[in-house]
Amino acid sequence: MADVILKDIRKTFGVLDVIKGVDLDIKSGEFVVFVGPSGCGKSTLLRMIAGLEDISSGVLEIGEQVMNDVDPSKRGIAMVFQSYALYPHMTVRENMGFALRFAGQDKAEIARRVDAAAKILELGPLMDRKPKALSGGQRQRVAIGRAIVREPDVFLFDEPLSNLDAELRVHMRVEIARLHKELNATIIYVTHDQVEAMTLADKIVVLRAGIVEQVGAPLDLYDDPANLFVAGFIGSPRMNVFAGRVLGASGAAALVSLDGFADKEIAVPLQGQVPPAGTPIRLGIRPEHFTDAGEDSLSITIDMFEHLGGETFAYGRSTSGETIVVTTRNGRSLSTGHVLKAGFDPTRALLFAENGKRIR
């Protein structure tokens, strides 16, 4: 396995800047997920690491070797794509060993590697089947096996689960997590699905418009987002955001008023200096951090709800018109048009400036 280091990596297509100065330090054995909305540059960045896209400027190192101009086949990487790209006329065994045969490996070594990968992925009974006789999940396991037999320094995954149905995606997430633990592999994984990112990653890289917005462990990004974009992108359902303004300070807390909380002062603890009175702010609160109605309750008219067994997501509107999502365990008592009274613990609230930056 190997470290992967990106130093001020940039990519331009003509006059269009796609990747705008990315710096990353990925340690050997880490599972790092690139996540962000469509068009944010995450797949382009992965392809630059793989050597499938030229690097316009900056330095890429894999295992302390500069790789900018190194042929993809010599970078010590193996890539698993969204499409399985299996040869339909070959068996599973032949597909998994194809790259090794093409590289001139001897038959005994090919057989050893293929059998070892098949054991890890539990493909033994399928080795003599052709792709048309496999399910989608089985085909993806074969594609992963084809990467494993190359014994790379780094595995690259480009949205490998997006073509699978929901049940198979959950199953394959578990398989990939188990694979990472068993191989202690360096894995860089691209997805637009923040649930995949949260469940698989040691470290998440959140991208927007070719810029890294934040890097950190999944729960660090969830609990301590650097800005409003990260706060809204990480977490499902999304964080609720209310407009308001600073009224003043009370010790180390900012006293704020919010639309929808009529004439109530809410004291939000801060580590730094409280912004001046009158400063416009945005306050974020996760759906699960709402509590039963209290003195500072918010009236929410329920438009719809989703029952998920142990909990229910209730979607509604405040008296001032904001869309709000609340997580509750009292789903049986809800109905469309029901007015839910909810408050929240101010210590769980996050403050953001008008430009989206976090106020800590």
Short mmCIF file of C-alpha atoms in Angstrom, two decimals:
data_model
loop_
_atom_site.label_atom_id
_atom_site.label_comp_id
_atom_site.label_asym_id
_atom_site.label_seq_id
_atom_site.Cartn_x
_atom_site.Cartn_y
_atom_site.Cartn_z
CA MET A 1 0.00 0.00 0.00
CA ALA A 2 1.09 3.60 -0.49
CA ASP A 3 0.48 7.19 0.53
CA VAL A 4 -1.15 9.44 -2.09
CA ILE A 5 -0.28 13.15 -1.95
CA LEU A 6 -1.84 15.90 -4.07
CA LYS A 7 -0.14 19.30 -4.09
CA ASP A 8 -2.06 22.21 -5.64
CA ILE A 9 -3.57 19.93 -8.31
CA ARG A 10 -5.39 21.83 -11.06
CA LYS A 11 -7.26 20.85 -14.20
CA THR A 12 -8.41 23.14 -16.99
CA PHE A 13 -10.35 22.39 -20.15
CA GLY A 14 -9.64 25.37 -22.39
CA VAL A 15 -10.64 28.40 -20.32
CA LEU A 16 -12.72 26.32 -17.89
CA ASP A 17 -11.16 25.61 -14.49
CA VAL A 18 -12.49 22.23 -13.33
CA ILE A 19 -10.14 21.43 -10.43
CA LYS A 20 -8.94 24.53 -8.61
CA GLY A 21 -5.91 23.80 -6.49
CA VAL A 22 -6.55 20.62 -4.49
CA ASP A 23 -4.19 19.66 -1.65
CA LEU A 24 -4.67 16.25 -0.03
CA ASP A 25 -2.60 13.85 2.04
CA ILE A 26 -3.99 10.30 1.92
CA LYS A 27 -2.20 7.89 4.23
CA SER A 28 -1.40 4.28 3.36
CA GLY A 29 -4.34 2.06 4.31
CA GLU A 30 -6.89 4.88 4.50
CA PHE A 31 -10.36 4.66 2.95
CA VAL A 32 -10.97 8.14 1.53
CA VAL A 33 -14.23 9.12 -0.17
CA PHE A 34 -14.62 12.03 -2.60
CA VAL A 35 -18.20 13.27 -2.34
CA GLY A 36 -20.10 16.18 -3.79
CA PRO A 37 -22.90 17.11 -6.20
CA SER A 38 -22.83 16.25 -9.90
CA GLY A 39 -20.24 18.30 -11.75
CA CYS A 40 -18.14 19.11 -8.67
CA GLY A 41 -15.01 17.49 -10.18
CA LYS A 42 -14.76 14.36 -8.03
CA SER A 43 -14.54 11.88 -10.94
CA THR A 44 -12.14 14.16 -12.84
CA LEU A 45 -9.88 14.25 -9.78
CA LEU A 46 -9.97 10.45 -9.51
CA ARG A 47 -9.14 10.09 -13.21
CA MET A 48 -6.16 12.43 -12.76
CA ILE A 49 -4.84 10.17 -10.00
CA ALA A 50 -5.36 7.17 -12.30
CA GLY A 51 -3.58 8.87 -15.21
CA LEU A 52 -6.68 8.91 -17.40
CA GLU A 53 -6.72 12.74 -17.37
CA ASP A 54 -3.64 14.96 -17.66
CA ILE A 55 -2.75 17.18 -14.70
CA SER A 56 -2.70 20.82 -15.81
CA SER A 57 -0.50 21.88 -12.88
CA GLY A 58 0.51 20.69 -9.43
CA VAL A 59 2.19 17.51 -8.21
CA LEU A 60 0.80 14.00 -7.70
CA GLU A 61 2.84 11.56 -5.59
CA ILE A 62 2.07 7.89 -5.01
CA GLY A 63 4.43 6.14 -2.63
CA GLU A 64 6.86 9.11 -2.65
CA GLN A 65 7.20 8.97 -6.45
CA VAL A 66 5.99 11.84 -8.64
CA MET A 67 3.40 10.38 -11.01
CA ASN A 68 2.36 13.34 -13.19
CA ASP A 69 3.85 11.89 -16.38
CA VAL A 70 3.94 8.19 -15.45
CA ASP A 71 1.90 5.83 -17.65
CA PRO A 72 -1.32 4.64 -15.93
CA SER A 73 -0.17 1.01 -16.14
CA LYS A 74 2.93 1.84 -14.10
CA ARG A 75 1.29 3.83 -11.29
CA GLY A 76 0.51 0.83 -9.10
CA ILE A 77 -3.22 1.51 -9.15
CA ALA A 78 -6.29 -0.55 -10.04
CA MET A 79 -9.61 1.07 -10.89
CA VAL A 80 -13.17 -0.21 -10.52
CA PHE A 81 -15.66 1.64 -12.72
CA GLN A 82 -19.40 2.24 -12.55
CA SER A 83 -19.86 -0.16 -15.48
CA TYR A 84 -18.50 -3.64 -14.85
CA ALA A 85 -16.72 -3.83 -18.24
CA LEU A 86 -16.56 -7.64 -18.18
CA TYR A 87 -15.81 -9.58 -21.35
CA PRO A 88 -19.04 -11.45 -22.16
CA HIS A 89 -17.29 -14.38 -23.88
CA MET A 90 -14.98 -15.07 -20.91
CA THR A 91 -15.70 -16.89 -17.67
CA VAL A 92 -15.33 -15.22 -14.29
CA ARG A 93 -11.90 -16.83 -13.90
CA GLU A 94 -10.78 -15.63 -17.32
CA ASN A 95 -12.07 -12.10 -16.71
CA MET A 96 -10.24 -11.85 -13.40
CA GLY A 97 -6.97 -13.09 -14.84
CA PHE A 98 -7.08 -11.23 -18.16
CA ALA A 99 -4.89 -8.26 -17.18
CA LEU A 100 -2.28 -10.60 -15.72
CA ARG A 101 -2.19 -12.74 -18.86
CA PHE A 102 -1.89 -9.60 -20.97
CA ALA A 103 1.05 -8.49 -18.78
CA GLY A 104 2.82 -11.82 -19.33
CA GLN A 105 2.50 -13.30 -15.83
CA ASP A 106 3.10 -17.05 -15.68
CA LYS A 107 0.09 -19.33 -15.36
CA ALA A 108 0.85 -20.53 -11.83
CA GLU A 109 1.06 -16.97 -10.48
CA ILE A 110 -2.14 -16.00 -12.29
CA ALA A 111 -3.95 -18.99 -10.80
CA ARG A 112 -2.65 -18.16 -7.30
CA ARG A 113 -3.81 -14.55 -7.44
CA VAL A 114 -7.18 -15.35 -9.00
CA ASP A 115 -7.92 -18.09 -6.46
CA ALA A 116 -6.89 -15.81 -3.58
CA ALA A 117 -9.18 -13.01 -4.80
CA ALA A 118 -12.03 -15.45 -5.40
CA LYS A 119 -11.72 -16.66 -1.81
CA ILE A 120 -11.81 -13.10 -0.42
CA LEU A 121 -14.90 -12.25 -2.49
CA GLU A 122 -16.59 -15.66 -2.07
CA LEU A 123 -16.73 -16.19 -5.83
CA GLY A 124 -15.69 -19.86 -5.79
CA PRO A 125 -18.96 -21.38 -7.11
CA LEU A 126 -19.16 -18.76 -9.89
CA MET A 127 -15.70 -19.09 -11.42
CA ASP A 128 -16.80 -21.01 -14.53
CA ARG A 129 -19.85 -18.86 -15.27
CA LYS A 130 -20.00 -16.12 -17.87
CA PRO A 131 -21.20 -12.59 -17.04
CA LYS A 132 -24.71 -13.10 -18.45
CA ALA A 133 -25.29 -15.78 -15.79
CA LEU A 134 -24.42 -13.42 -12.92
CA SER A 135 -26.48 -10.91 -10.96
CA GLY A 136 -25.50 -7.24 -10.83
CA GLY A 137 -23.90 -7.66 -7.43
CA GLN A 138 -21.96 -10.72 -8.58
CA ARG A 139 -20.68 -8.87 -11.64
CA GLN A 140 -19.47 -6.02 -9.45
CA ARG A 141 -17.65 -8.48 -7.20
CA VAL A 142 -15.92 -9.90 -10.28
CA ALA A 143 -14.89 -6.39 -11.32
CA ILE A 144 -13.46 -5.83 -7.84
CA GLY A 145 -11.71 -9.20 -8.02
CA ARG A 146 -10.11 -8.17 -11.30
CA ALA A 147 -8.65 -5.18 -9.45
CA ILE A 148 -7.47 -7.24 -6.46
CA VAL A 149 -5.44 -9.71 -8.56
CA ARG A 150 -3.25 -6.85 -9.77
CA GLU A 151 -2.08 -6.37 -6.15
CA PRO A 152 -2.03 -2.57 -6.55
CA ASP A 153 -0.71 0.03 -4.14
CA VAL A 154 -3.97 1.98 -4.44
CA PHE A 155 -7.55 1.01 -5.34
CA LEU A 156 -9.71 3.60 -7.12
CA PHE A 157 -13.51 3.21 -7.18
CA ASP A 158 -15.63 5.45 -9.43
CA GLU A 159 -19.28 5.24 -8.29
CA PRO A 160 -19.18 1.42 -8.36
CA LEU A 161 -22.61 0.90 -6.77
CA SER A 162 -24.72 3.40 -8.70
CA ASN A 163 -26.09 0.77 -11.11
CA LEU A 164 -27.27 -1.55 -8.33
CA ASP A 165 -30.67 -1.59 -6.66
CA ALA A 166 -31.04 -0.37 -3.07
CA GLU A 167 -30.73 -3.77 -1.38
CA LEU A 168 -27.65 -4.71 -3.39
CA ARG A 169 -26.03 -1.34 -2.68
CA VAL A 170 -26.32 -1.99 1.05
CA HIS A 171 -24.87 -5.49 0.63
CA MET A 172 -21.98 -4.29 -1.52
CA ARG A 173 -21.16 -1.48 0.92
CA VAL A 174 -20.62 -4.16 3.54
CA GLU A 175 -18.52 -6.21 1.09
CA ILE A 176 -16.28 -3.25 0.23
CA ALA A 177 -15.84 -2.32 3.90
CA ARG A 178 -14.89 -5.93 4.68
CA LEU A 179 -12.46 -5.94 1.74
CA HIS A 180 -10.76 -2.79 3.01
CA LYS A 181 -10.34 -4.28 6.47
CA GLU A 182 -9.02 -7.60 5.13
CA LEU A 183 -6.53 -6.10 2.65
CA ASN A 184 -5.64 -2.99 4.71
CA ALA A 185 -5.78 -1.29 1.32
CA THR A 186 -5.45 2.36 0.35
CA ILE A 187 -8.82 3.10 -1.26
CA ILE A 188 -10.01 6.30 -2.94
CA TYR A 189 -13.73 6.11 -3.65
CA VAL A 190 -15.99 8.51 -5.56
CA THR A 191 -19.71 8.80 -4.92
CA HIS A 192 -22.51 11.37 -4.97
CA ASP A 193 -24.28 9.37 -2.25
CA GLN A 194 -23.44 10.82 1.16
CA VAL A 195 -24.80 7.67 2.87
CA GLU A 196 -22.08 5.64 1.12
CA ALA A 197 -19.53 8.25 2.16
CA MET A 198 -20.62 8.22 5.81
CA THR A 199 -20.68 4.43 6.12
CA LEU A 200 -17.47 3.57 4.24
CA ALA A 201 -14.96 6.36 4.78
CA ASP A 202 -12.18 6.86 7.27
CA LYS A 203 -11.98 10.35 5.79
CA ILE A 204 -14.38 12.29 3.54
CA VAL A 205 -13.35 14.97 1.05
CA VAL A 206 -16.30 17.26 0.26
CA LEU A 207 -15.96 18.95 -3.13
CA ARG A 208 -17.91 21.77 -4.73
CA ALA A 209 -17.10 23.34 -8.12
CA GLY A 210 -13.56 21.91 -8.11
CA ILE A 211 -12.71 23.19 -4.63
CA VAL A 212 -12.27 21.15 -1.44
CA GLU A 213 -14.79 22.53 1.05
CA GLN A 214 -13.77 20.32 3.98
CA VAL A 215 -11.82 17.15 4.80
CA GLY A 216 -12.44 15.06 7.89
CA ALA A 217 -13.83 11.95 9.53
CA PRO A 218 -17.53 11.34 8.76
CA LEU A 219 -18.85 12.26 12.21
CA ASP A 220 -16.57 15.30 12.42
CA LEU A 221 -18.10 16.65 9.20
CA TYR A 222 -21.59 15.83 10.45
CA ASP A 223 -21.17 17.43 13.88
CA ASP A 224 -18.74 20.23 13.02
CA PRO A 225 -19.22 21.37 9.38
CA ALA A 226 -16.99 24.21 8.19
CA ASN A 227 -19.75 25.93 6.23
CA LEU A 228 -23.39 25.83 5.26
CA PHE A 229 -22.73 23.80 2.11
CA VAL A 230 -21.09 20.94 4.03
CA ALA A 231 -23.77 21.13 6.72
CA GLY A 232 -26.48 20.74 4.10
CA PHE A 233 -24.75 18.09 2.00
CA ILE A 234 -23.68 15.75 4.81
CA GLY A 235 -26.67 14.24 6.57
CA SER A 236 -29.99 12.81 5.47
CA PRO A 237 -32.49 14.37 5.83
CA ARG A 238 -30.74 17.69 5.36
CA MET A 239 -30.05 20.11 8.18
CA ASN A 240 -32.81 22.65 8.84
CA VAL A 241 -31.66 26.25 8.34
CA PHE A 242 -33.38 29.35 9.71
CA ALA A 243 -32.70 33.00 8.97
CA GLY A 244 -32.21 35.35 11.88
CA ARG A 245 -29.97 37.97 13.42
CA VAL A 246 -27.78 38.54 16.44
CA LEU A 247 -29.41 40.46 19.30
CA GLY A 248 -26.34 40.64 21.51
CA ALA A 249 -24.18 38.52 23.81
CA SER A 250 -24.75 36.68 27.07
CA GLY A 251 -21.39 35.56 28.38
CA ALA A 252 -19.94 33.15 25.79
CA ALA A 253 -23.27 32.76 23.98
CA ALA A 254 -24.79 34.68 21.08
CA LEU A 255 -28.35 35.79 21.68
CA VAL A 256 -30.20 35.38 18.38
CA SER A 257 -33.75 35.78 17.14
CA LEU A 258 -35.10 33.57 14.36
CA ASP A 259 -37.95 33.80 11.91
CA GLY A 260 -40.65 31.46 13.18
CA PHE A 261 -39.74 31.83 16.86
CA ALA A 262 -41.85 34.84 17.74
CA ASP A 263 -40.00 37.31 19.98
CA LYS A 264 -37.83 34.61 21.58
CA GLU A 265 -34.16 35.01 22.41
CA ILE A 266 -32.12 31.86 21.77
CA ALA A 267 -28.69 31.60 23.43
CA VAL A 268 -26.28 29.70 21.17
CA PRO A 269 -22.89 28.92 22.80
CA LEU A 270 -19.81 30.05 20.84
CA GLN A 271 -16.10 29.46 21.37
CA GLY A 272 -15.05 32.74 19.76
CA GLN A 273 -16.27 36.32 19.74
CA VAL A 274 -19.99 36.97 19.42
CA PRO A 275 -20.82 38.94 16.23
CA PRO A 276 -22.15 42.50 16.69
CA ALA A 277 -25.83 43.04 17.36
CA GLY A 278 -27.83 43.21 14.14
CA THR A 279 -25.56 40.80 12.25
CA PRO A 280 -27.65 38.56 9.94
CA ILE A 281 -27.05 34.86 10.60
CA ARG A 282 -28.29 31.42 9.63
CA LEU A 283 -28.96 28.85 12.33
CA GLY A 284 -28.77 25.13 11.54
CA ILE A 285 -30.38 22.33 13.50
CA ARG A 286 -30.42 18.62 12.57
CA PRO A 287 -33.84 16.93 12.31
CA GLU A 288 -33.01 14.58 15.20
CA HIS A 289 -32.10 17.48 17.52
CA PHE A 290 -35.64 18.79 17.80
CA THR A 291 -37.29 18.09 21.15
CA ASP A 292 -40.81 18.00 22.54
CA ALA A 293 -42.51 21.37 22.79
CA GLY A 294 -41.12 23.71 25.39
CA GLU A 295 -41.26 27.39 26.11
CA ASP A 296 -39.39 28.19 22.88
CA SER A 297 -41.48 25.88 20.72
CA LEU A 298 -41.95 26.10 16.98
CA SER A 299 -45.31 25.35 15.36
CA ILE A 300 -44.87 23.04 12.37
CA THR A 301 -47.78 22.15 10.09
CA ILE A 302 -47.13 18.65 8.75
CA ASP A 303 -47.33 18.28 4.95
CA MET A 304 -46.11 14.69 4.68
CA PHE A 305 -44.16 12.08 6.61
CA GLU A 306 -42.03 9.00 6.02
CA HIS A 307 -42.35 6.06 8.40
CA LEU A 308 -39.07 4.14 8.68
CA GLY A 309 -39.99 1.70 11.42
CA GLY A 310 -38.29 2.95 14.56
CA GLU A 311 -38.47 6.60 13.53
CA THR A 312 -40.47 8.94 11.32
CA PHE A 313 -39.35 11.90 9.23
CA ALA A 314 -42.02 14.61 9.45
CA TYR A 315 -41.90 17.30 6.74
CA GLY A 316 -43.73 20.55 7.29
CA ARG A 317 -43.74 24.35 7.36
CA SER A 318 -43.23 26.85 10.14
CA THR A 319 -45.58 29.80 10.68
CA SER A 320 -43.11 31.96 8.72
CA GLY A 321 -43.00 29.52 5.80
CA GLU A 322 -39.68 27.69 6.21
CA THR A 323 -39.61 24.03 5.18
CA ILE A 324 -38.67 21.92 8.22
CA VAL A 325 -37.84 18.25 8.75
CA VAL A 326 -38.17 16.70 12.20
CA THR A 327 -37.19 13.19 13.26
CA THR A 328 -39.65 11.72 15.75
CA ARG A 329 -40.42 8.37 17.35
CA ASN A 330 -44.09 9.29 17.73
CA GLY A 331 -44.98 8.67 14.09
CA ARG A 332 -48.31 6.98 14.82
CA SER A 333 -49.70 10.22 16.25
CA LEU A 334 -48.98 12.23 13.07
CA SER A 335 -51.31 13.05 10.20
CA THR A 336 -51.26 15.52 7.33
CA GLY A 337 -52.26 18.95 8.60
CA HIS A 338 -51.30 18.08 12.16
CA VAL A 339 -49.58 20.96 14.00
CA LEU A 340 -46.46 19.67 15.72
CA LYS A 341 -44.95 21.69 18.58
CA ALA A 342 -41.17 21.32 18.67
CA GLY A 343 -38.22 23.06 20.27
CA PHE A 344 -34.51 22.34 20.26
CA ASP A 345 -31.51 22.39 22.57
CA PRO A 346 -29.51 25.53 21.65
CA THR A 347 -26.25 23.71 22.46
CA ARG A 348 -26.90 21.50 19.39
CA ALA A 349 -27.47 24.49 17.09
CA LEU A 350 -24.83 25.74 14.63
CA LEU A 351 -24.44 29.35 13.50
CA PHE A 352 -23.37 30.47 10.04
CA ALA A 353 -22.64 33.88 8.54
CA GLU A 354 -24.59 35.14 5.53
CA ASN A 355 -21.72 34.01 3.27
CA GLY A 356 -22.13 30.46 4.60
CA LYS A 357 -19.00 30.31 6.76
CA ARG A 358 -19.35 28.78 10.19
CA ILE A 359 -19.43 31.07 13.24
CA ARG A 360 -17.79 29.15 16.09
#
